[in-house]
Amino acid sequence: MGLFAEAVGGAITSFSFANAFGSNTLAQVVPDNTLGSENSTVTNSGNVDTISGGATREGNLFHSFDSFSVQNGRTAFFDNGANIQNIITRVTGGSISNIDGTLAAGGTANLFLLNPNGIVFGQNARLSIGGSFIGTTASSINFADGTQFSATPGTGAPLLTVSVPLGLQFGTGAGAIINRSTIQGLQV
């Protein structure tokens, strides 16, 4: 696939080159507890943060994080089964995702990264996934059955679905997406 470089409402991927990427950003892949008994877990081994668990609904695997950043030289690897078509992740905390390392997943799953606070892809950012990648600063992902997976979850039970992701819902003040990947551009 080619470089995903279109902007929709200024916040799916705007690949601008404004604002400096903080080179001393720490790797932070910190799950939250919003998925109940199906919370995500992160295991650190060397330079790899393996992300497992999460909530599976047929071909969709949902992960939820308080913060999600990957430092240069590190890999965030989503450990998904072969039956997973979509890995749908959200950041519920208030921080920007600084990605200067590698985002990876097994098989041919599509990877969605939802952070309404913003996403910065540093000059060393890489994708190692077999499907498509969507990085967005929308506040939620809408599904064909009318449910939403929101980055600002309410106090009720999370609504997870087996339906196909259909669209994105932008809230007010969506953050920017900045791409500084220089090696081969950010591509899948």
Short mmCIF file of N, CA and C in Angstrom, two decimals:
data_model
loop_
_atom_site.label_atom_id
_atom_site.label_comp_id
_atom_site.label_asym_id
_atom_site.label_seq_id
_atom_site.Cartn_x
_atom_site.Cartn_y
_atom_site.Cartn_z
N MET A 1 0.83 -1.17 0.00
CA MET A 1 0.00 0.00 0.00
C MET A 1 0.87 1.24 0.00
N GLY A 2 0.27 2.33 -0.39
CA GLY A 2 1.03 3.57 -0.45
C GLY A 2 0.93 4.37 0.82
N LEU A 3 1.45 5.54 0.76
CA LEU A 3 1.45 6.47 1.89
C LEU A 3 0.05 7.01 2.10
N PHE A 4 -0.45 6.90 3.31
CA PHE A 4 -1.76 7.40 3.69
C PHE A 4 -1.57 8.85 4.09
N ALA A 5 -1.97 9.78 3.25
CA ALA A 5 -1.61 11.18 3.52
C ALA A 5 -2.72 12.17 3.21
N GLU A 6 -3.95 11.83 3.47
CA GLU A 6 -5.04 12.75 3.23
C GLU A 6 -5.53 13.33 4.56
N ALA A 7 -5.96 14.55 4.54
CA ALA A 7 -6.51 15.16 5.75
C ALA A 7 -8.02 15.28 5.58
N VAL A 8 -8.77 14.86 6.59
CA VAL A 8 -10.21 15.02 6.60
C VAL A 8 -10.55 15.80 7.85
N GLY A 9 -11.08 16.97 7.69
CA GLY A 9 -11.40 17.81 8.83
C GLY A 9 -10.15 18.15 9.63
N GLY A 10 -8.98 18.06 9.00
CA GLY A 10 -7.74 18.40 9.67
C GLY A 10 -7.25 17.35 10.64
N ALA A 11 -7.86 16.15 10.65
CA ALA A 11 -7.46 15.28 11.73
C ALA A 11 -7.49 13.78 11.47
N ILE A 12 -7.46 13.30 10.26
CA ILE A 12 -7.22 11.87 10.10
C ILE A 12 -5.73 11.70 9.97
N THR A 13 -5.12 12.31 9.01
CA THR A 13 -3.67 12.44 8.99
C THR A 13 -3.35 13.71 8.24
N SER A 14 -2.75 14.65 8.93
CA SER A 14 -2.47 15.92 8.27
C SER A 14 -1.01 16.06 7.90
N PHE A 15 -0.18 15.11 8.23
CA PHE A 15 1.20 15.05 7.82
C PHE A 15 1.84 16.41 7.56
N SER A 16 1.61 17.38 8.46
CA SER A 16 2.30 18.65 8.33
C SER A 16 3.64 18.53 9.03
N PHE A 17 4.47 19.48 8.85
CA PHE A 17 5.80 19.42 9.45
C PHE A 17 6.02 20.59 10.41
N ALA A 18 4.95 21.04 11.05
CA ALA A 18 5.06 22.09 12.06
C ALA A 18 5.31 21.45 13.42
N ASN A 19 5.78 22.23 14.37
CA ASN A 19 6.04 21.79 15.75
C ASN A 19 7.12 20.72 15.81
N ALA A 20 8.02 20.88 16.72
CA ALA A 20 9.14 19.93 16.87
C ALA A 20 8.68 18.70 17.62
N PHE A 21 9.20 17.54 17.24
CA PHE A 21 8.92 16.29 17.94
C PHE A 21 9.91 16.18 19.08
N GLY A 22 9.41 15.98 20.27
CA GLY A 22 10.28 15.88 21.44
C GLY A 22 11.13 14.63 21.39
N SER A 23 12.44 14.74 21.22
CA SER A 23 13.32 13.60 21.08
C SER A 23 13.52 12.84 22.38
N ASN A 24 13.18 13.45 23.51
CA ASN A 24 13.35 12.75 24.77
C ASN A 24 12.03 12.22 25.32
N THR A 25 11.04 12.05 24.44
CA THR A 25 9.75 11.51 24.85
C THR A 25 9.93 10.07 25.32
N LEU A 26 9.36 9.76 26.47
CA LEU A 26 9.47 8.41 27.00
C LEU A 26 8.45 7.48 26.34
N ALA A 27 8.83 6.21 26.23
CA ALA A 27 7.89 5.22 25.72
C ALA A 27 6.81 5.03 26.76
N GLN A 28 5.59 5.16 26.37
CA GLN A 28 4.47 4.99 27.27
C GLN A 28 3.37 4.25 26.56
N VAL A 29 3.17 3.00 26.92
CA VAL A 29 2.02 2.25 26.47
C VAL A 29 1.36 1.79 27.76
N VAL A 30 0.38 2.57 28.21
CA VAL A 30 -0.23 2.34 29.51
C VAL A 30 -1.73 2.08 29.32
N PRO A 31 -2.18 0.83 29.54
CA PRO A 31 -3.60 0.54 29.41
C PRO A 31 -4.42 1.26 30.48
N ASP A 32 -5.69 1.50 30.19
CA ASP A 32 -6.60 2.00 31.22
C ASP A 32 -7.46 0.82 31.67
N ASN A 33 -8.46 1.06 32.46
CA ASN A 33 -9.28 -0.03 32.96
C ASN A 33 -10.73 0.08 32.49
N THR A 34 -10.95 0.66 31.32
CA THR A 34 -12.31 0.93 30.85
C THR A 34 -12.99 -0.24 30.15
N LEU A 35 -12.27 -1.33 29.91
CA LEU A 35 -12.88 -2.48 29.24
C LEU A 35 -13.25 -3.59 30.22
N GLY A 36 -13.27 -3.26 31.49
CA GLY A 36 -13.68 -4.23 32.51
C GLY A 36 -12.75 -5.43 32.56
N SER A 37 -13.32 -6.62 32.54
CA SER A 37 -12.52 -7.85 32.65
C SER A 37 -11.71 -8.14 31.39
N GLU A 38 -11.91 -7.34 30.35
CA GLU A 38 -11.19 -7.56 29.09
C GLU A 38 -10.14 -6.48 28.83
N ASN A 39 -9.59 -5.93 29.88
CA ASN A 39 -8.58 -4.88 29.73
C ASN A 39 -7.36 -5.38 28.97
N SER A 40 -6.68 -4.46 28.33
CA SER A 40 -5.43 -4.74 27.63
C SER A 40 -4.31 -4.92 28.64
N THR A 41 -3.31 -5.70 28.27
CA THR A 41 -2.11 -5.84 29.09
C THR A 41 -0.89 -5.53 28.23
N VAL A 42 0.15 -5.01 28.86
CA VAL A 42 1.39 -4.69 28.16
C VAL A 42 2.53 -5.40 28.87
N THR A 43 3.31 -6.17 28.10
CA THR A 43 4.47 -6.87 28.62
C THR A 43 5.71 -6.29 27.95
N ASN A 44 6.68 -5.85 28.75
CA ASN A 44 7.91 -5.28 28.21
C ASN A 44 8.99 -6.36 28.16
N SER A 45 9.63 -6.49 27.00
CA SER A 45 10.75 -7.42 26.84
C SER A 45 11.76 -6.77 25.90
N GLY A 46 12.88 -6.34 26.45
CA GLY A 46 13.87 -5.63 25.64
C GLY A 46 13.27 -4.34 25.13
N ASN A 47 13.28 -4.16 23.82
CA ASN A 47 12.75 -2.95 23.19
C ASN A 47 11.33 -3.13 22.66
N VAL A 48 10.66 -4.23 23.07
CA VAL A 48 9.33 -4.52 22.55
C VAL A 48 8.30 -4.47 23.67
N ASP A 49 7.24 -3.70 23.44
CA ASP A 49 6.08 -3.68 24.32
C ASP A 49 5.00 -4.51 23.63
N THR A 50 4.74 -5.72 24.15
CA THR A 50 3.74 -6.60 23.55
C THR A 50 2.39 -6.32 24.20
N ILE A 51 1.42 -5.99 23.35
CA ILE A 51 0.08 -5.64 23.80
C ILE A 51 -0.82 -6.84 23.53
N SER A 52 -1.40 -7.38 24.60
CA SER A 52 -2.28 -8.53 24.46
C SER A 52 -3.57 -8.28 25.23
N GLY A 53 -4.42 -9.29 25.28
CA GLY A 53 -5.71 -9.12 25.94
C GLY A 53 -6.62 -8.29 25.07
N GLY A 54 -7.34 -7.40 25.70
CA GLY A 54 -8.30 -6.59 24.96
C GLY A 54 -9.62 -7.32 24.82
N ALA A 55 -10.59 -6.67 24.26
CA ALA A 55 -11.93 -7.22 24.08
C ALA A 55 -12.13 -7.65 22.64
N THR A 56 -12.38 -8.92 22.43
CA THR A 56 -12.60 -9.45 21.08
C THR A 56 -14.09 -9.61 20.82
N ARG A 57 -14.55 -9.09 19.70
CA ARG A 57 -15.91 -9.26 19.21
C ARG A 57 -15.79 -9.72 17.77
N GLU A 58 -15.88 -11.04 17.57
CA GLU A 58 -15.65 -11.67 16.27
C GLU A 58 -14.35 -11.16 15.67
N GLY A 59 -14.37 -10.43 14.55
CA GLY A 59 -13.15 -10.00 13.88
C GLY A 59 -12.56 -8.69 14.40
N ASN A 60 -13.20 -8.08 15.41
CA ASN A 60 -12.71 -6.82 15.97
C ASN A 60 -12.05 -7.05 17.32
N LEU A 61 -10.87 -6.45 17.52
CA LEU A 61 -10.16 -6.50 18.79
C LEU A 61 -10.01 -5.07 19.29
N PHE A 62 -10.57 -4.79 20.48
CA PHE A 62 -10.57 -3.45 21.05
C PHE A 62 -9.52 -3.34 22.15
N HIS A 63 -8.74 -2.25 22.12
CA HIS A 63 -7.78 -1.93 23.17
C HIS A 63 -8.04 -0.50 23.62
N SER A 64 -7.78 -0.25 24.90
CA SER A 64 -7.99 1.09 25.45
C SER A 64 -6.79 1.46 26.33
N PHE A 65 -6.24 2.66 26.11
CA PHE A 65 -5.03 3.10 26.78
C PHE A 65 -5.23 4.46 27.45
N ASP A 66 -4.60 4.63 28.61
CA ASP A 66 -4.54 5.93 29.25
C ASP A 66 -3.56 6.82 28.48
N SER A 67 -2.43 6.24 28.07
CA SER A 67 -1.46 6.94 27.22
C SER A 67 -0.84 5.93 26.26
N PHE A 68 -0.44 6.44 25.10
CA PHE A 68 0.14 5.56 24.08
C PHE A 68 1.18 6.34 23.29
N SER A 69 2.46 6.11 23.62
CA SER A 69 3.58 6.70 22.89
C SER A 69 4.66 5.64 22.73
N VAL A 70 5.43 5.72 21.63
CA VAL A 70 6.47 4.74 21.36
C VAL A 70 7.75 5.48 21.00
N GLN A 71 8.77 5.30 21.83
CA GLN A 71 10.05 5.99 21.67
C GLN A 71 10.87 5.38 20.53
N ASN A 72 11.77 6.16 19.96
CA ASN A 72 12.69 5.68 18.93
C ASN A 72 13.41 4.43 19.42
N GLY A 73 13.49 3.42 18.58
CA GLY A 73 14.17 2.17 18.93
C GLY A 73 13.27 1.16 19.61
N ARG A 74 12.03 1.53 19.91
CA ARG A 74 11.09 0.62 20.57
C ARG A 74 9.99 0.21 19.59
N THR A 75 9.34 -0.91 19.90
CA THR A 75 8.23 -1.41 19.09
C THR A 75 7.04 -1.67 20.00
N ALA A 76 5.88 -1.20 19.57
CA ALA A 76 4.61 -1.57 20.21
C ALA A 76 3.99 -2.63 19.32
N PHE A 77 3.96 -3.89 19.80
CA PHE A 77 3.47 -5.02 19.01
C PHE A 77 2.11 -5.48 19.52
N PHE A 78 1.10 -5.40 18.66
CA PHE A 78 -0.24 -5.89 19.00
C PHE A 78 -0.28 -7.38 18.69
N ASP A 79 -0.41 -8.18 19.75
CA ASP A 79 -0.42 -9.64 19.64
C ASP A 79 -1.86 -10.09 19.41
N ASN A 80 -2.25 -10.18 18.16
CA ASN A 80 -3.62 -10.52 17.80
C ASN A 80 -3.69 -11.89 17.13
N GLY A 81 -4.84 -12.54 17.23
CA GLY A 81 -5.04 -13.82 16.57
C GLY A 81 -5.25 -13.66 15.07
N ALA A 82 -5.11 -14.76 14.35
CA ALA A 82 -5.25 -14.73 12.89
C ALA A 82 -6.67 -14.36 12.45
N ASN A 83 -7.66 -14.56 13.32
CA ASN A 83 -9.05 -14.26 12.97
C ASN A 83 -9.40 -12.78 13.12
N ILE A 84 -8.49 -11.98 13.64
CA ILE A 84 -8.76 -10.55 13.87
C ILE A 84 -8.58 -9.77 12.57
N GLN A 85 -9.63 -9.04 12.19
CA GLN A 85 -9.58 -8.20 10.99
C GLN A 85 -9.24 -6.75 11.32
N ASN A 86 -9.70 -6.28 12.49
CA ASN A 86 -9.50 -4.88 12.88
C ASN A 86 -9.04 -4.80 14.32
N ILE A 87 -7.91 -4.11 14.55
CA ILE A 87 -7.44 -3.80 15.90
C ILE A 87 -7.78 -2.33 16.11
N ILE A 88 -8.70 -2.08 17.04
CA ILE A 88 -9.22 -0.74 17.23
C ILE A 88 -8.77 -0.25 18.60
N THR A 89 -7.91 0.77 18.61
CA THR A 89 -7.33 1.27 19.85
C THR A 89 -7.75 2.72 20.07
N ARG A 90 -7.90 3.05 21.35
CA ARG A 90 -8.23 4.42 21.70
C ARG A 90 -7.34 4.86 22.85
N VAL A 91 -7.13 6.19 22.94
CA VAL A 91 -6.39 6.79 24.05
C VAL A 91 -7.38 7.66 24.80
N THR A 92 -7.64 7.29 26.07
CA THR A 92 -8.64 8.00 26.87
C THR A 92 -8.05 9.07 27.77
N GLY A 93 -6.73 9.04 27.97
CA GLY A 93 -6.07 10.06 28.79
C GLY A 93 -5.93 11.36 28.01
N GLY A 94 -5.31 12.34 28.60
CA GLY A 94 -5.23 13.67 27.99
C GLY A 94 -3.96 13.96 27.22
N SER A 95 -3.13 12.95 26.95
CA SER A 95 -1.84 13.23 26.30
C SER A 95 -1.83 12.91 24.81
N ILE A 96 -0.95 13.59 24.11
CA ILE A 96 -0.70 13.34 22.68
C ILE A 96 0.05 12.02 22.56
N SER A 97 -0.18 11.28 21.49
CA SER A 97 0.61 10.08 21.19
C SER A 97 1.81 10.49 20.36
N ASN A 98 3.01 10.29 20.91
CA ASN A 98 4.26 10.55 20.19
C ASN A 98 4.80 9.21 19.72
N ILE A 99 4.78 9.00 18.41
CA ILE A 99 5.22 7.73 17.83
C ILE A 99 6.52 7.99 17.07
N ASP A 100 7.64 7.52 17.63
CA ASP A 100 8.93 7.66 16.95
C ASP A 100 9.60 6.29 16.82
N GLY A 101 8.87 5.24 17.14
CA GLY A 101 9.34 3.87 17.00
C GLY A 101 8.45 3.15 16.02
N THR A 102 8.25 1.84 16.24
CA THR A 102 7.50 1.00 15.30
C THR A 102 6.17 0.57 15.90
N LEU A 103 5.11 0.68 15.10
CA LEU A 103 3.81 0.09 15.41
C LEU A 103 3.72 -1.20 14.61
N ALA A 104 3.47 -2.33 15.28
CA ALA A 104 3.44 -3.62 14.60
C ALA A 104 2.23 -4.43 15.05
N ALA A 105 1.79 -5.32 14.16
CA ALA A 105 0.69 -6.23 14.47
C ALA A 105 0.89 -7.50 13.66
N GLY A 106 0.32 -8.59 14.16
CA GLY A 106 0.42 -9.86 13.46
C GLY A 106 -0.62 -9.97 12.35
N GLY A 107 -0.38 -10.86 11.41
CA GLY A 107 -1.34 -11.16 10.35
C GLY A 107 -1.63 -10.00 9.44
N THR A 108 -2.88 -9.96 8.97
CA THR A 108 -3.31 -8.94 8.00
C THR A 108 -4.31 -7.96 8.60
N ALA A 109 -4.33 -7.84 9.92
CA ALA A 109 -5.30 -6.96 10.59
C ALA A 109 -5.04 -5.50 10.26
N ASN A 110 -6.12 -4.73 10.18
CA ASN A 110 -6.06 -3.29 10.05
C ASN A 110 -5.87 -2.72 11.45
N LEU A 111 -5.10 -1.65 11.57
CA LEU A 111 -4.85 -1.02 12.86
C LEU A 111 -5.41 0.39 12.88
N PHE A 112 -6.29 0.66 13.85
CA PHE A 112 -6.87 1.98 14.06
C PHE A 112 -6.28 2.56 15.33
N LEU A 113 -5.76 3.78 15.28
CA LEU A 113 -5.27 4.48 16.46
C LEU A 113 -6.06 5.77 16.61
N LEU A 114 -6.85 5.85 17.68
CA LEU A 114 -7.77 6.96 17.92
C LEU A 114 -7.28 7.74 19.14
N ASN A 115 -6.83 8.99 18.92
CA ASN A 115 -6.42 9.86 20.02
C ASN A 115 -6.85 11.29 19.71
N PRO A 116 -7.95 11.75 20.31
CA PRO A 116 -8.43 13.11 20.01
C PRO A 116 -7.48 14.22 20.46
N ASN A 117 -6.46 13.88 21.27
CA ASN A 117 -5.51 14.89 21.74
C ASN A 117 -4.41 15.18 20.73
N GLY A 118 -4.23 14.31 19.74
CA GLY A 118 -3.21 14.50 18.72
C GLY A 118 -2.27 13.32 18.61
N ILE A 119 -1.64 13.22 17.46
CA ILE A 119 -0.66 12.17 17.18
C ILE A 119 0.51 12.81 16.45
N VAL A 120 1.73 12.54 16.93
CA VAL A 120 2.93 13.03 16.26
C VAL A 120 3.74 11.81 15.84
N PHE A 121 4.00 11.68 14.55
CA PHE A 121 4.87 10.63 14.04
C PHE A 121 6.26 11.23 13.84
N GLY A 122 7.22 10.77 14.62
CA GLY A 122 8.58 11.28 14.54
C GLY A 122 9.31 10.77 13.32
N GLN A 123 10.53 11.26 13.13
CA GLN A 123 11.31 10.93 11.93
C GLN A 123 11.66 9.46 11.83
N ASN A 124 11.60 8.70 12.93
CA ASN A 124 11.92 7.28 12.91
C ASN A 124 10.69 6.38 12.98
N ALA A 125 9.50 6.95 12.89
CA ALA A 125 8.26 6.18 12.97
C ALA A 125 8.17 5.20 11.82
N ARG A 126 7.70 3.98 12.16
CA ARG A 126 7.54 2.93 11.15
C ARG A 126 6.27 2.14 11.44
N LEU A 127 5.70 1.58 10.38
CA LEU A 127 4.57 0.67 10.50
C LEU A 127 5.01 -0.70 10.02
N SER A 128 4.68 -1.73 10.79
CA SER A 128 4.96 -3.11 10.41
C SER A 128 3.68 -3.91 10.63
N ILE A 129 2.72 -3.67 9.74
CA ILE A 129 1.42 -4.33 9.83
C ILE A 129 1.04 -4.86 8.46
N GLY A 130 0.20 -5.90 8.44
CA GLY A 130 -0.19 -6.52 7.18
C GLY A 130 -1.43 -5.91 6.56
N GLY A 131 -2.16 -5.09 7.30
CA GLY A 131 -3.38 -4.45 6.79
C GLY A 131 -3.18 -2.96 6.63
N SER A 132 -4.26 -2.24 6.68
CA SER A 132 -4.23 -0.79 6.56
C SER A 132 -4.02 -0.16 7.93
N PHE A 133 -3.62 1.11 7.93
CA PHE A 133 -3.45 1.86 9.16
C PHE A 133 -4.28 3.14 9.07
N ILE A 134 -5.04 3.41 10.13
CA ILE A 134 -5.76 4.66 10.23
C ILE A 134 -5.40 5.29 11.57
N GLY A 135 -4.79 6.46 11.52
CA GLY A 135 -4.51 7.25 12.71
C GLY A 135 -5.42 8.45 12.67
N THR A 136 -6.15 8.71 13.74
CA THR A 136 -7.13 9.79 13.71
C THR A 136 -7.22 10.50 15.05
N THR A 137 -7.59 11.78 15.00
CA THR A 137 -7.86 12.53 16.20
C THR A 137 -9.37 12.73 16.39
N ALA A 138 -10.15 11.87 15.76
CA ALA A 138 -11.59 11.87 15.99
C ALA A 138 -11.85 11.46 17.44
N SER A 139 -13.02 11.79 17.95
CA SER A 139 -13.35 11.42 19.32
C SER A 139 -13.96 10.02 19.42
N SER A 140 -14.45 9.47 18.30
CA SER A 140 -14.99 8.11 18.33
C SER A 140 -15.00 7.50 16.94
N ILE A 141 -15.10 6.18 16.92
CA ILE A 141 -15.27 5.43 15.67
C ILE A 141 -16.71 4.94 15.64
N ASN A 142 -17.40 5.18 14.53
CA ASN A 142 -18.78 4.78 14.37
C ASN A 142 -18.84 3.45 13.63
N PHE A 143 -19.79 2.59 14.01
CA PHE A 143 -19.94 1.28 13.40
C PHE A 143 -21.27 1.19 12.67
N ALA A 144 -21.36 0.26 11.73
CA ALA A 144 -22.53 0.10 10.88
C ALA A 144 -23.80 -0.18 11.69
N ASP A 145 -23.67 -0.79 12.87
CA ASP A 145 -24.85 -1.09 13.68
C ASP A 145 -25.27 0.06 14.58
N GLY A 146 -24.63 1.23 14.44
CA GLY A 146 -25.00 2.42 15.20
C GLY A 146 -24.22 2.61 16.50
N THR A 147 -23.39 1.66 16.90
CA THR A 147 -22.60 1.83 18.12
C THR A 147 -21.37 2.68 17.84
N GLN A 148 -20.76 3.18 18.92
CA GLN A 148 -19.54 3.97 18.84
C GLN A 148 -18.52 3.45 19.84
N PHE A 149 -17.24 3.54 19.47
CA PHE A 149 -16.15 3.27 20.40
C PHE A 149 -15.50 4.62 20.61
N SER A 150 -15.75 5.21 21.77
CA SER A 150 -15.38 6.59 22.03
C SER A 150 -14.11 6.69 22.86
N ALA A 151 -13.29 7.70 22.57
CA ALA A 151 -12.09 7.97 23.36
C ALA A 151 -12.44 8.75 24.63
N THR A 152 -13.69 9.13 24.76
CA THR A 152 -14.17 9.77 25.99
C THR A 152 -15.32 8.94 26.52
N PRO A 153 -15.01 7.71 27.00
CA PRO A 153 -16.07 6.80 27.43
C PRO A 153 -16.83 7.35 28.64
N GLY A 154 -18.13 7.04 28.66
CA GLY A 154 -18.97 7.45 29.78
C GLY A 154 -18.78 6.51 30.96
N THR A 155 -19.63 6.63 31.91
CA THR A 155 -19.52 5.81 33.11
C THR A 155 -20.20 4.46 32.95
N GLY A 156 -20.98 4.27 31.90
CA GLY A 156 -21.67 3.00 31.68
C GLY A 156 -20.75 1.96 31.08
N ALA A 157 -21.31 0.78 30.83
CA ALA A 157 -20.55 -0.31 30.23
C ALA A 157 -20.11 0.06 28.82
N PRO A 158 -18.90 -0.34 28.41
CA PRO A 158 -18.44 -0.01 27.06
C PRO A 158 -19.28 -0.73 26.01
N LEU A 159 -19.55 -0.03 24.92
CA LEU A 159 -20.30 -0.62 23.82
C LEU A 159 -19.32 -1.12 22.78
N LEU A 160 -19.18 -2.43 22.70
CA LEU A 160 -18.30 -3.04 21.72
C LEU A 160 -19.16 -3.83 20.75
N THR A 161 -18.70 -3.99 19.52
CA THR A 161 -19.55 -4.54 18.49
C THR A 161 -18.81 -5.49 17.56
N VAL A 162 -19.58 -6.30 16.86
CA VAL A 162 -19.01 -7.17 15.83
C VAL A 162 -19.15 -6.53 14.46
N SER A 163 -19.75 -5.37 14.41
CA SER A 163 -20.03 -4.66 13.18
C SER A 163 -18.75 -4.08 12.56
N VAL A 164 -18.85 -3.66 11.33
CA VAL A 164 -17.74 -3.09 10.58
C VAL A 164 -17.58 -1.61 10.91
N PRO A 165 -16.32 -1.12 11.13
CA PRO A 165 -16.12 0.32 11.33
C PRO A 165 -16.59 1.08 10.10
N LEU A 166 -17.39 2.12 10.33
CA LEU A 166 -18.04 2.81 9.23
C LEU A 166 -17.54 4.24 9.05
N GLY A 167 -17.23 4.92 10.14
CA GLY A 167 -16.84 6.31 10.04
C GLY A 167 -16.24 6.82 11.32
N LEU A 168 -15.89 8.09 11.31
CA LEU A 168 -15.26 8.74 12.45
C LEU A 168 -16.11 9.92 12.88
N GLN A 169 -16.18 10.14 14.18
CA GLN A 169 -16.93 11.27 14.73
C GLN A 169 -15.94 12.22 15.39
N PHE A 170 -15.85 13.44 14.86
CA PHE A 170 -14.94 14.43 15.41
C PHE A 170 -15.64 15.29 16.43
N GLY A 171 -14.99 15.52 17.56
CA GLY A 171 -15.49 16.43 18.58
C GLY A 171 -14.89 17.80 18.37
N THR A 172 -15.14 18.68 19.30
CA THR A 172 -14.55 20.01 19.20
C THR A 172 -13.11 19.95 19.66
N GLY A 173 -12.26 20.70 19.03
CA GLY A 173 -10.86 20.81 19.44
C GLY A 173 -10.03 19.58 19.15
N ALA A 174 -10.30 18.87 18.07
CA ALA A 174 -9.49 17.70 17.71
C ALA A 174 -8.04 18.12 17.52
N GLY A 175 -7.11 17.32 18.07
CA GLY A 175 -5.69 17.62 17.96
C GLY A 175 -5.17 17.41 16.54
N ALA A 176 -3.95 17.80 16.32
CA ALA A 176 -3.32 17.65 15.01
C ALA A 176 -2.62 16.31 14.89
N ILE A 177 -2.37 15.92 13.67
CA ILE A 177 -1.53 14.76 13.37
C ILE A 177 -0.35 15.29 12.58
N ILE A 178 0.84 14.99 13.06
CA ILE A 178 2.06 15.50 12.44
C ILE A 178 2.92 14.31 12.04
N ASN A 179 3.40 14.30 10.81
CA ASN A 179 4.26 13.22 10.33
C ASN A 179 5.64 13.76 9.99
N ARG A 180 6.65 13.23 10.66
CA ARG A 180 8.04 13.59 10.37
C ARG A 180 8.85 12.38 9.95
N SER A 181 8.19 11.28 9.65
CA SER A 181 8.89 10.07 9.27
C SER A 181 9.68 10.33 7.99
N THR A 182 10.99 10.05 8.02
CA THR A 182 11.84 10.43 6.89
C THR A 182 12.48 9.25 6.17
N ILE A 183 12.56 8.10 6.79
CA ILE A 183 13.31 7.01 6.19
C ILE A 183 12.69 6.55 4.89
N GLN A 184 11.43 6.14 4.90
CA GLN A 184 10.72 5.78 3.69
C GLN A 184 9.34 6.41 3.69
N GLY A 185 9.13 7.36 4.55
CA GLY A 185 7.80 7.89 4.75
C GLY A 185 7.03 6.89 5.59
N LEU A 186 5.92 7.29 6.10
CA LEU A 186 5.11 6.39 6.92
C LEU A 186 4.19 5.62 5.98
N GLN A 187 4.41 4.33 5.87
CA GLN A 187 3.65 3.51 4.94
C GLN A 187 3.45 2.13 5.48
N VAL A 188 2.43 1.45 4.96
CA VAL A 188 2.19 0.06 5.33
C VAL A 188 2.49 -0.82 4.14
#
